[in-house]
Coordinates of N, CA and C in Angstrom, one line a residue:
Chain A
M1 N 13.2 12.7 -14.0 CA 12.5 12.8 -15.3 C 10.9 13.2 -15.0
K2 N 10.5 14.0 -15.7 CA 9.0 14.7 -15.5 C 8.1 13.5 -16.0
I3 N 6.9 13.5 -15.6 CA 5.8 12.5 -15.8 C 5.4 12.6 -17.2
K4 N 5.5 13.8 -17.8 CA 5.1 13.8 -19.4 C 6.2 13.1 -20.2
E5 N 7.5 13.3 -19.8 CA 8.5 12.6 -20.4 C 8.4 11.2 -20.4
L6 N 8.1 10.7 -19.2 CA 7.9 9.2 -18.9 C 6.8 8.7 -19.7
A7 N 5.8 9.3 -19.8 CA 4.6 8.9 -20.7 C 5.1 8.8 -22.2
K8 N 5.7 9.8 -22.6 CA 6.3 9.9 -24.0 C 7.1 8.6 -24.3
L9 N 8.1 8.3 -23.4 CA 9.0 7.2 -23.7 C 8.2 5.9 -23.8
V10 N 7.2 5.7 -23.1 CA 6.5 4.2 -23.0 C 5.2 4.4 -23.8
D11 N 5.3 5.4 -24.9 CA 4.0 5.7 -25.6 C 2.7 5.5 -24.8
G12 N 3.0 6.1 -23.7 CA 1.7 5.9 -22.8 C 0.8 7.1 -22.8
Q13 N -0.4 6.9 -22.2 CA -1.5 7.9 -22.1 C -1.8 8.4 -20.7
I14 N -1.6 9.5 -20.4 CA -1.8 10.0 -19.0 C -3.4 10.2 -18.7
T15 N -3.9 9.3 -17.9 CA -5.3 9.4 -17.7 C -5.8 10.3 -16.9
G16 N -4.9 11.0 -16.0 CA -5.3 12.0 -15.2 C -4.1 12.5 -14.7
A17 N -3.8 13.9 -15.0 CA -2.5 14.5 -14.4 C -2.8 14.9 -13.0
F18 N -2.9 14.1 -12.1 CA -3.3 14.4 -10.8 C -2.1 14.9 -9.9
A19 N -0.9 14.5 -10.2 CA 0.5 14.8 -9.5 C 0.9 16.1 -10.1
D20 N 1.9 16.7 -9.3 CA 2.4 18.0 -9.9 C 3.1 17.7 -11.2
D21 N 3.0 18.6 -12.2 CA 3.7 18.4 -13.4 C 5.2 18.6 -13.2
N22 N 5.6 19.2 -12.3 CA 7.0 19.4 -12.0 C 7.8 18.2 -11.3
Y23 N 6.9 17.2 -11.0 CA 7.4 16.1 -10.1 C 8.4 15.5 -10.8
E24 N 9.6 15.0 -10.2 CA 10.8 14.4 -10.7 C 10.9 13.0 -10.4
V25 N 10.8 12.1 -11.3 CA 11.0 10.7 -11.0 C 12.3 10.4 -11.2
E26 N 13.1 9.6 -10.3 CA 14.4 9.0 -10.4 C 14.7 7.7 -10.5
K27 N 13.6 6.9 -9.8 CA 13.8 5.5 -9.7 C 12.5 4.8 -10.2
A28 N 12.7 3.4 -10.4 CA 11.5 2.8 -10.8 C 11.6 1.4 -10.2
F29 N 10.2 0.9 -9.9 CA 10.1 -0.4 -9.4 C 9.2 -1.2 -10.1
A30 N 9.3 -2.4 -10.6 CA 8.5 -3.0 -11.5 C 7.9 -4.1 -10.5
S31 N 6.6 -4.3 -10.3 CA 6.1 -5.6 -9.6 C 4.6 -5.6 -9.7
D32 N 4.1 -6.8 -9.8 CA 2.5 -7.1 -9.6 C 2.3 -7.4 -8.3
L33 N 3.3 -7.5 -7.4 CA 3.0 -7.9 -6.1 C 3.1 -6.7 -5.0
M34 N 1.8 -6.3 -4.7 CA 1.8 -5.1 -3.9 C 2.3 -5.4 -2.5
S35 N 2.5 -6.4 -1.9 CA 3.2 -6.8 -0.7 C 4.5 -6.3 -0.8
D36 N 5.3 -6.5 -2.0 CA 6.6 -6.2 -2.0 C 6.8 -4.6 -2.1
V37 N 5.8 -3.9 -2.8 CA 5.7 -2.5 -3.0 C 5.8 -1.9 -1.7
L38 N 5.1 -2.4 -0.6 CA 4.9 -1.8 0.7 C 6.2 -2.0 1.6
R39 N 7.2 -2.9 1.0 CA 8.3 -3.0 1.8 C 9.5 -1.9 1.8
F40 N 9.3 -1.1 0.7 CA 10.4 -0.3 0.3 C 10.0 1.3 0.3
S41 N 11.0 2.0 0.5 CA 10.8 3.5 0.5 C 10.7 3.8 -1.0
M42 N 9.6 4.5 -1.4 CA 9.2 4.8 -2.8 C 9.4 6.3 -3.2
D43 N 10.4 7.0 -2.6 CA 10.5 8.4 -2.9 C 11.0 8.6 -4.2
E44 N 10.5 9.6 -4.9 CA 10.8 9.8 -6.4 C 10.8 8.5 -7.2
T45 N 9.8 7.7 -7.0 CA 9.8 6.3 -7.6 C 8.6 6.3 -8.5
V46 N 8.7 5.6 -9.7 CA 7.5 5.3 -10.3 C 7.3 3.8 -10.2
L47 N 6.0 3.3 -10.1 CA 5.8 2.0 -10.0 C 5.3 1.4 -11.5
I48 N 5.8 0.4 -11.9 CA 5.6 -0.2 -13.3 C 4.8 -1.6 -12.8
T49 N 3.6 -1.6 -13.2 CA 2.8 -2.9 -12.9 C 1.7 -3.2 -13.9
G50 N 1.2 -4.6 -13.8 CA 0.3 -4.9 -14.7 C -0.9 -5.4 -13.8
L51 N -0.7 -5.1 -12.5 CA -1.9 -5.2 -11.7 C -2.8 -4.2 -11.6
C52 N -4.0 -4.4 -12.1 CA -4.9 -3.2 -12.4 C -6.3 -3.4 -11.6
N53 N -6.2 -3.1 -10.4 CA -7.4 -3.1 -9.6 C -7.1 -1.8 -8.5
N54 N -8.3 -1.8 -7.6 CA -8.4 -0.8 -6.6 C -7.0 -0.9 -5.6
Q55 N -6.6 -2.1 -5.5 CA -5.4 -2.3 -4.5 C -4.2 -1.7 -5.1
T56 N -4.0 -1.6 -6.4 CA -2.9 -0.9 -7.0 C -2.7 0.4 -6.5
L57 N -3.9 1.2 -6.5 CA -4.0 2.5 -6.1 C -3.9 2.7 -4.7
R58 N -4.5 1.8 -4.0 CA -4.5 1.9 -2.4 C -3.1 1.8 -2.0
T59 N -2.4 0.7 -2.6 CA -1.1 0.5 -2.2 C 0.0 1.6 -2.5
A60 N -0.3 2.2 -3.7 CA 0.5 3.3 -4.2 C 0.2 4.6 -3.2
E61 N -1.1 4.7 -2.7 CA -1.2 5.8 -1.8 C -0.5 5.6 -0.6
M62 N -0.5 4.4 0.0 CA 0.1 4.2 1.4 C 1.7 4.3 1.1
A63 N 2.0 4.0 -0.1 CA 3.7 3.9 -0.3 C 4.1 5.3 -0.7
D64 N 3.2 6.2 -0.8 CA 3.5 7.6 -1.2 C 4.0 7.7 -2.6
L65 N 3.6 6.9 -3.5 CA 3.8 6.9 -4.8 C 3.0 8.0 -5.6
R66 N 3.6 8.8 -6.5 CA 2.9 9.8 -7.2 C 2.6 9.3 -8.6
V67 N 3.3 8.3 -9.1 CA 3.2 8.0 -10.5 C 3.0 6.5 -10.6
V68 N 2.2 5.9 -11.5 CA 1.9 4.5 -11.6 C 2.0 4.2 -13.2
I69 N 2.7 3.4 -13.7 CA 2.6 3.1 -15.0 C 1.9 1.6 -15.3
L70 N 0.6 1.7 -15.8 CA 0.1 0.3 -16.1 C 0.5 -0.1 -17.5
G71 N 1.1 -1.2 -17.5 CA 1.5 -1.8 -18.5 C 0.6 -2.8 -19.1
R72 N 1.0 -3.7 -20.2 CA 0.1 -4.8 -20.8 C -1.2 -4.1 -21.2
A73 N -1.4 -3.1 -21.5 CA -2.7 -2.5 -22.0 C -3.7 -2.6 -21.0
K74 N -3.4 -2.4 -19.8 CA -4.5 -2.5 -18.8 C -5.2 -1.2 -18.6
E75 N -6.5 -1.4 -18.3 CA -7.4 -0.2 -18.4 C -7.9 0.1 -17.0
P76 N -7.6 1.2 -16.4 CA -8.2 1.3 -15.0 C -9.6 1.7 -15.2
D77 N -10.4 1.1 -14.3 CA -12.1 1.6 -14.4 C -12.2 2.8 -13.6
E78 N -13.5 3.0 -13.4 CA -13.9 4.5 -12.8 C -13.5 4.5 -11.4
E79 N -13.7 3.5 -10.7 CA -13.3 3.4 -9.3 C -11.8 3.7 -8.9
M80 N -10.9 3.0 -9.9 CA -9.5 3.3 -9.9 C -9.1 4.8 -10.1
L81 N -9.9 5.4 -11.0 CA -9.5 6.7 -11.3 C -10.0 7.6 -10.3
K82 N -11.1 7.3 -9.6 CA -11.5 8.2 -8.4 C -10.5 8.2 -7.3
L83 N -10.0 6.8 -7.2 CA -9.0 6.7 -6.0 C -7.7 7.4 -6.4
A84 N -7.4 7.4 -7.7 CA -6.1 8.0 -8.1 C -6.2 9.6 -7.9
K85 N -7.6 10.2 -8.1 CA -7.8 11.4 -7.9 C -7.7 11.9 -6.4
E86 N -8.4 11.1 -5.7 CA -8.3 11.4 -4.2 C -6.8 11.3 -3.6
A87 N -6.1 10.3 -4.1 CA -4.6 10.1 -3.4 C -3.7 10.9 -4.3
V88 N -4.0 11.9 -5.4 CA -3.2 12.6 -6.2 C -2.1 11.7 -6.8
I89 N -2.7 10.7 -7.5 CA -1.6 9.9 -8.3 C -1.9 9.9 -9.6
T90 N -0.8 10.0 -10.5 CA -1.1 10.0 -11.9 C -0.9 8.6 -12.5
I91 N -1.8 8.2 -13.4 CA -1.7 7.0 -14.0 C -1.3 7.1 -15.5
I92 N -0.2 6.3 -15.8 CA 0.2 6.3 -17.3 C -0.1 4.9 -17.8
K93 N -1.1 4.8 -18.9 CA -1.4 3.7 -19.5 C -0.4 3.4 -20.7
S94 N 0.0 2.2 -20.7 CA 1.0 1.9 -21.8 C 0.6 0.5 -22.5
Q95 N 0.8 0.4 -23.8 CA 0.4 -1.0 -24.4 C 1.6 -1.9 -24.2
Y96 N 2.7 -1.4 -23.8 CA 4.0 -2.2 -23.8 C 4.0 -3.2 -22.7
S97 N 4.8 -4.2 -22.7 CA 4.9 -5.2 -21.6 C 5.8 -4.5 -20.5
I98 N 5.7 -5.1 -19.3 CA 6.4 -4.6 -18.3 C 7.9 -4.6 -18.5
F99 N 8.4 -5.6 -19.1 CA 9.7 -5.7 -19.5 C 10.3 -4.6 -20.5
K100 N 9.5 -4.3 -21.4 CA 9.8 -3.5 -22.4 C 9.8 -1.9 -21.8
I101 N 8.8 -1.7 -21.0 CA 8.8 -0.5 -20.2 C 10.1 -0.2 -19.2
S102 N 10.2 -1.3 -18.5 CA 11.5 -1.3 -17.7 C 12.7 -0.9 -18.4
G103 N 12.9 -1.8 -19.6 CA 14.1 -1.6 -20.4 C 14.2 -0.2 -20.9
I104 N 13.1 0.5 -21.5 CA 13.2 1.9 -21.8 C 13.5 2.8 -20.9
L105 N 12.9 2.6 -19.6 CA 13.2 3.5 -18.7 C 14.6 3.5 -18.2
Y106 N 15.1 2.2 -18.1 CA 16.4 2.0 -17.5 C 17.5 2.5 -18.6
G107 N 17.1 2.4 -19.9 CA 18.1 3.0 -20.8 C 18.0 4.5 -20.8
A108 N 16.8 5.0 -20.4 CA 16.8 6.6 -20.3 C 17.3 7.2 -18.9
G109 N 18.0 6.3 -18.2 CA 18.6 6.9 -17.0 C 18.0 6.6 -15.6
I110 N 16.6 6.2 -15.7 CA 15.9 6.0 -14.6 C 16.6 4.9 -13.8
K111 N 16.9 4.9 -12.5 CA 17.7 4.0 -11.7 C 16.6 2.9 -11.0
P112 N 17.2 1.8 -10.8 CA 16.4 0.8 -9.9 C 16.3 1.1 -8.7
L113 N 15.3 0.7 -8.0 CA 15.2 1.0 -6.6 C 16.4 0.2 -5.8
Y114 N 16.9 -0.8 -6.0 CA 18.0 -1.3 -5.5 C 18.7 -2.3 -6.4
Chain B
M11 N -7.3 11.8 20.1 CA -8.3 11.4 19.3 C -8.5 10.0 19.0
H12 N -9.7 9.5 18.9 CA -10.1 8.1 18.7 C -11.0 8.0 17.6
Y13 N -10.6 7.0 16.5 CA -11.3 6.6 15.3 C -11.5 5.1 15.5
T14 N -12.7 4.7 15.0 CA -13.1 3.2 14.8 C -13.4 3.0 13.5
F15 N -13.2 1.9 12.8 CA -13.4 1.4 11.4 C -13.8 0.0 11.5
E16 N -15.0 -0.3 10.8 CA -15.4 -1.7 10.6 C -14.5 -2.3 9.5
I17 N -14.2 -3.7 9.6 CA -13.7 -4.6 8.6 C -14.5 -5.6 8.2
E18 N -14.8 -5.7 6.9 CA -15.6 -6.6 6.3 C -14.8 -7.7 5.7
R19 N -15.4 -8.9 5.9 CA -14.7 -10.0 5.4 C -14.5 -10.0 3.8
G20 N -13.4 -10.2 3.4 CA -13.1 -10.3 1.9 C -13.6 -9.3 1.0
N21 N -13.7 -7.9 1.8 CA -14.2 -6.7 0.8 C -13.0 -6.0 0.3
F22 N -12.4 -6.5 -0.8 CA -11.3 -5.9 -1.2 C -11.6 -4.5 -1.9
T23 N -12.9 -4.3 -2.3 CA -13.2 -3.1 -2.9 C -12.9 -1.9 -2.0
D24 N -13.3 -2.1 -0.7 CA -13.1 -0.9 0.2 C -11.9 -1.1 1.0
A25 N -10.9 -2.2 0.8 CA -9.8 -2.3 1.6 C -9.0 -1.0 1.4
G26 N -8.5 -0.6 2.6 CA -7.5 0.6 2.6 C -8.4 1.8 2.9
Q27 N -9.6 1.7 3.0 CA -10.3 3.0 3.4 C -9.9 3.6 4.7
A28 N -9.8 2.6 5.8 CA -9.4 3.1 7.1 C -8.1 3.6 7.0
S29 N -7.1 2.9 6.4 CA -5.7 3.6 6.3 C -5.7 4.8 5.8
S30 N -6.4 5.0 4.6 CA -6.4 6.3 3.8 C -7.0 7.3 4.7
S31 N -8.0 7.1 5.4 CA -8.7 8.1 6.3 C -7.6 8.5 7.3
V32 N -7.0 7.5 8.0 CA -6.0 7.8 9.0 C -4.9 8.6 8.5
K33 N -4.4 8.4 7.1 CA -3.4 9.0 6.5 C -3.8 10.5 6.4
R34 N -5.0 10.8 5.9 CA -5.4 12.0 5.7 C -5.4 12.9 7.1
T35 N -5.9 12.2 8.2 CA -5.9 12.9 9.6 C -4.6 13.1 10.0
L36 N -3.6 12.3 9.7 CA -2.2 12.5 10.3 C -1.6 13.7 9.4
K37 N -1.9 13.7 8.2 CA -1.5 14.9 7.4 C -2.0 16.2 8.0
Q38 N -3.3 16.2 8.2 CA -3.9 17.5 8.8 C -3.4 17.8 10.1
L39 N -3.0 16.9 11.0 CA -2.4 17.2 12.2 C -0.9 17.5 12.0
G40 N -0.3 17.5 10.9 CA 1.0 18.0 10.7 C 2.0 16.8 11.1
V41 N 1.7 15.6 11.1 CA 2.7 14.7 11.7 C 3.9 14.5 10.6
D42 N 5.0 14.3 11.0 CA 6.1 14.1 10.2 C 5.9 13.0 9.1
P43 N 6.2 13.4 7.7 CA 5.9 12.4 6.8 C 6.5 11.0 7.0
A44 N 7.6 10.9 7.4 CA 8.2 9.6 7.6 C 7.5 8.6 8.6
N45 N 6.9 9.5 9.7 CA 6.0 8.7 10.6 C 4.7 8.3 10.1
I46 N 4.2 9.3 9.3 CA 2.9 9.1 8.5 C 3.0 7.7 7.9
K47 N 4.1 7.6 6.9 CA 4.2 6.5 6.1 C 4.4 5.2 6.7
R48 N 5.2 5.2 7.8 CA 5.2 3.9 8.7 C 4.0 3.5 9.3
T49 N 3.4 4.6 9.8 CA 2.1 4.2 10.4 C 1.0 3.6 9.4
V50 N 1.0 4.2 8.2 CA -0.1 3.9 7.4 C 0.3 2.5 6.7
V51 N 1.6 2.4 6.4 CA 2.0 1.0 5.8 C 1.6 -0.2 6.9
A52 N 1.9 0.1 8.1 CA 1.7 -1.0 9.0 C 0.2 -1.2 9.2
L53 N -0.7 -0.2 9.2 CA -2.1 -0.2 9.5 C -2.7 -1.0 8.3
F54 N -2.2 -0.5 6.9 CA -2.7 -1.1 5.7 C -2.3 -2.6 5.7
E55 N -1.2 -2.9 6.1 CA -0.9 -4.3 6.2 C -1.8 -5.1 6.9
A56 N -2.1 -4.6 8.2 CA -3.0 -5.2 9.2 C -4.3 -5.3 8.7
E57 N -4.8 -4.2 8.1 CA -6.1 -4.1 7.5 C -6.4 -5.1 6.5
I58 N -5.4 -5.3 5.5 CA -5.4 -6.3 4.4 C -5.5 -7.7 5.0
N59 N -4.5 -7.9 6.1 CA -4.6 -9.2 6.6 C -5.9 -9.7 7.2
A60 N -6.6 -8.7 7.9 CA -7.8 -8.9 8.5 C -9.0 -9.3 7.6
I61 N -8.9 -8.4 6.5 CA -9.8 -8.8 5.3 C -9.6 -10.0 4.7
A62 N -8.4 -10.2 4.4 CA -8.0 -11.5 3.6 C -8.3 -12.9 4.5
H63 N -8.0 -12.7 5.8 CA -8.0 -14.0 6.6 C -9.2 -14.1 7.6
A64 N -9.7 -13.1 8.1 CA -10.7 -13.2 9.1 C -12.3 -12.9 8.6
Y65 N -13.1 -13.1 9.6 CA -14.5 -13.1 9.3 C -15.1 -11.7 9.8
G66 N -14.2 -10.6 9.8 CA -14.8 -9.2 10.0 C -14.0 -8.8 11.4
G67 N -14.1 -7.5 11.7 CA -13.4 -7.1 12.9 C -13.5 -5.6 12.9
T68 N -12.7 -5.0 13.7 CA -12.7 -3.5 14.0 C -11.1 -3.0 14.0
I69 N -11.2 -1.8 13.6 CA -9.9 -1.0 13.9 C -10.0 0.1 14.6
D70 N -9.2 0.3 15.7 CA -9.3 1.4 16.6 C -8.1 2.0 16.5
V71 N -8.1 3.4 16.5 CA -6.8 4.2 16.2 C -7.0 5.3 17.4
D72 N -5.9 5.4 18.1 CA -5.9 6.5 19.1 C -4.6 7.3 18.8
I73 N -4.7 8.6 18.7 CA -3.6 9.5 18.5 C -3.6 10.6 19.5
D74 N -2.3 10.7 19.9 CA -2.0 11.8 20.8 C -0.6 12.5 20.4
D75 N -0.2 13.5 21.3 CA 1.0 14.0 20.8 C 2.3 13.3 20.9
S76 N 2.3 12.1 21.4 CA 3.5 11.4 21.6 C 3.4 10.0 20.8
K77 N 2.4 9.5 20.5 CA 2.3 8.2 19.9 C 0.8 7.9 19.1
I78 N 1.0 6.9 18.3 CA -0.2 6.5 17.6 C -0.5 5.0 18.0
V79 N -1.5 4.6 18.5 CA -1.8 3.3 18.8 C -3.0 2.8 17.9
M80 N -2.7 1.7 17.2 CA -3.7 1.0 16.4 C -3.8 -0.3 16.9
V81 N -5.2 -0.7 17.0 CA -5.5 -2.0 17.2 C -6.4 -2.7 16.3
V82 N -6.0 -3.6 15.5 CA -6.8 -4.3 14.7 C -7.2 -5.7 15.2
A83 N -8.6 -5.8 15.6 CA -9.1 -7.1 16.2 C -10.1 -7.6 15.2
D84 N -9.8 -8.9 15.0 CA -10.7 -9.7 14.2 C -11.2 -10.9 14.8
K85 N -12.4 -11.3 14.3 CA -13.1 -12.7 14.6 C -12.7 -13.5 13.4
G86 N -11.8 -14.5 13.6 CA -11.3 -15.2 12.6 C -10.7 -16.6 13.0
P87 N -9.8 -17.0 12.1 CA -9.3 -18.5 12.5 C -8.1 -18.4 13.4
G88 N -7.6 -17.1 13.6 CA -6.4 -17.0 14.5 C -5.2 -17.7 13.8
I89 N -4.0 -17.5 14.4 CA -2.9 -17.9 13.7 C -2.3 -19.1 14.5
P90 N -2.3 -20.2 14.0 CA -1.9 -21.5 14.5 C -0.3 -21.3 15.1
N91 N 0.6 -20.9 14.1 CA 1.9 -20.8 14.6 C 2.5 -19.4 14.3
L92 N 2.5 -18.5 15.3 CA 2.9 -17.2 15.1 C 4.4 -17.1 14.8
D93 N 5.2 -17.8 15.1 CA 6.6 -17.8 14.8 C 6.8 -18.0 13.2
L94 N 5.9 -19.0 12.7 CA 6.1 -19.1 11.2 C 5.5 -17.9 10.5
A95 N 4.3 -17.4 11.0 CA 3.7 -16.2 10.5 C 4.6 -15.0 10.4
M96 N 5.4 -14.9 11.2 CA 6.4 -13.8 11.4 C 7.5 -13.9 10.6
Q97 N 7.6 -15.1 9.8 CA 8.9 -15.2 8.9 C 8.3 -14.7 7.5
E98 N 9.4 -14.0 6.9 CA 9.2 -13.5 5.6 C 8.9 -14.6 4.5
G99 N 7.9 -14.4 3.8 CA 7.5 -15.5 2.9 C 6.6 -16.7 3.3
W100 N 6.3 -16.6 4.4 CA 5.4 -17.6 4.9 C 3.9 -17.0 4.8
S101 N 3.1 -17.7 4.0 CA 1.6 -17.2 3.8 C 0.7 -18.3 3.6
T102 N -0.5 -18.0 4.2 CA -1.6 -19.0 4.0 C -2.8 -18.4 3.1
A103 N -2.4 -17.3 2.4 CA -3.4 -16.6 1.7 C -4.0 -17.4 0.5
S104 N -5.3 -17.1 0.4 CA -6.0 -17.6 -0.8 C -5.6 -17.3 -2.3
A105 N -5.9 -18.0 -3.3 CA -5.7 -17.6 -4.6 C -6.2 -16.2 -4.8
K106 N -7.6 -15.9 -4.3 CA -8.2 -14.5 -4.4 C -7.2 -13.5 -4.0
V107 N -6.7 -13.7 -2.7 CA -5.9 -12.7 -2.2 C -4.6 -12.4 -2.9
R108 N -4.1 -13.5 -3.5 CA -3.0 -13.4 -4.4 C -3.1 -12.6 -5.6
E109 N -4.3 -12.9 -6.2 CA -4.9 -12.1 -7.3 C -4.9 -10.7 -7.2
M110 N -5.2 -10.2 -5.9 CA -5.2 -8.8 -5.5 C -3.9 -8.2 -5.3
G111 N -2.8 -8.9 -5.3 CA -1.4 -8.5 -5.3 C -0.7 -8.8 -3.9
Y112 N -1.5 -9.5 -3.0 CA -1.0 -9.7 -1.7 C -0.8 -11.1 -1.5
G113 N -0.5 -11.5 -0.3 CA -0.3 -12.9 0.1 C 1.1 -13.4 -0.1
A114 N 2.1 -12.5 0.0 CA 3.5 -12.9 -0.2 C 4.3 -13.3 1.0
G115 N 3.4 -13.3 2.1 CA 4.0 -13.5 3.5 C 4.9 -12.4 4.0
M116 N 4.8 -11.3 3.6 CA 5.4 -10.2 4.0 C 4.7 -9.2 4.9
G117 N 3.5 -9.4 5.3 CA 2.6 -8.6 6.0 C 3.2 -8.3 7.5
L118 N 3.1 -9.4 8.3 CA 3.5 -9.3 9.6 C 4.9 -8.8 9.8
P119 N 6.0 -9.4 9.0 CA 7.3 -8.9 9.1 C 7.3 -7.3 8.8
N120 N 6.5 -7.0 7.7 CA 6.5 -5.5 7.4 C 5.9 -4.6 8.6
I121 N 5.0 -5.2 9.1 CA 4.2 -4.4 10.2 C 5.3 -4.3 11.4
K122 N 6.2 -5.2 11.6 CA 7.1 -5.2 12.8 C 8.2 -4.1 12.4
K123 N 8.6 -4.3 11.2 CA 9.5 -3.2 10.6 C 9.1 -1.6 10.8
N124 N 7.9 -1.4 10.6 CA 7.4 0.1 10.5 C 6.8 0.4 11.9
T125 N 6.7 -0.5 12.8 CA 6.3 0.1 14.2 C 7.3 -0.1 15.3
D126 N 7.0 0.7 16.3 CA 8.0 0.7 17.4 C 7.6 -0.5 18.4
E127 N 6.3 -0.7 18.5 CA 5.9 -1.8 19.4 C 4.8 -2.6 18.7
L128 N 5.1 -4.0 18.8 CA 3.9 -4.8 18.0 C 3.6 -5.9 19.1
Q129 N 2.2 -6.0 19.3 CA 1.7 -7.2 20.0 C 0.7 -7.9 19.3
I130 N 0.9 -9.1 19.3 CA -0.1 -10.1 18.6 C -0.7 -11.1 19.6
D131 N -1.9 -10.8 19.8 CA -2.8 -11.9 20.6 C -3.6 -12.7 19.7
T132 N -3.4 -14.0 19.6 CA -4.2 -14.9 18.7 C -4.5 -16.1 19.3
E133 N -5.9 -16.6 19.0 CA -6.3 -17.7 19.5 C -7.0 -18.5 18.4
V134 N -6.6 -19.7 18.2 CA -7.1 -20.4 17.0 C -8.5 -20.7 17.2
G135 N -9.5 -20.3 16.2 CA -10.8 -20.4 16.2 C -11.5 -19.3 16.9
V136 N -10.7 -18.3 17.2 CA -11.4 -17.1 18.0 C -11.1 -16.0 17.2
G137 N -9.9 -15.7 17.1 CA -9.5 -14.4 16.4 C -8.1 -13.9 16.7
T138 N -7.8 -12.7 16.2 CA -6.4 -12.2 16.4 C -6.7 -10.7 16.6
T139 N -5.8 -10.3 17.6 CA -5.8 -8.8 17.9 C -4.3 -8.3 17.6
V140 N -4.1 -7.4 16.8 CA -2.8 -6.9 16.4 C -2.8 -5.5 17.1
T141 N -1.8 -5.2 18.0 CA -1.7 -3.9 18.6 C -0.4 -3.2 18.2
M142 N -0.4 -2.1 17.5 CA 0.7 -1.5 16.8 C 1.0 0.0 17.4
T143 N 2.1 0.3 17.8 CA 2.4 1.5 18.4 C 3.6 2.2 17.5
V144 N 3.2 3.5 17.2 CA 4.3 4.3 16.6 C 4.4 5.6 17.6
Y145 N 5.7 5.8 17.9 CA 6.0 6.9 18.7 C 6.5 8.0 17.8
L146 N 5.9 9.2 18.2 CA 6.2 10.3 17.2 C 7.3 11.3 17.7
A147 N 7.8 10.9 18.9 CA 9.0 11.9 19.3 C 10.2 11.6 18.5

């Protein structure tokens, strides 16, 4: 699924289309715990999180994530947007809860990481 | 090639800068993406550990054609029980560290998983030195 489709499904706003528009997401992982994000292979995966700080982006960078959905109406600050740009990561902001975002994407065919 | 970075106690704003810099360098050198991934995940975990638990330290990274050696040396409390620290889920992280999304007790086990060699020298009240090697062959 393309990033724009992901954003549409969760009524989200793309704060910066830093990743390739043609990038295809197949799987999702929902976590506020960055320690767990670093444990798994994140190829073709979108991270769904309510954790909104620099470390969300740093972790995404190390895990080779290209797309992060910030749920629960979290708002990234300037520093986060700068990090996202440097690491070529797209942030999608959504008002929905993590559970709702996960449910919508699962229903649309996005697979769980495991 | 040799790179050195400073670690500042509790500075989560800049946490990950060293790992990010190493990642960029490895990409420029054309290192295989899978090896880049495990190198930077291990280094990032060690960097976060040092920021979260220690009173400052240094990161030294040596890269040659066959391997990447990373040494994260901190001045800190040391690890009283290394066997416990190596267990998944064991953590002494503060509430602040947990608020940042870490402190799940997965750091050292994850470093071990992502490196070919791991050596931890620690002394209570003095500090900890974590030496990680990733072979590129």
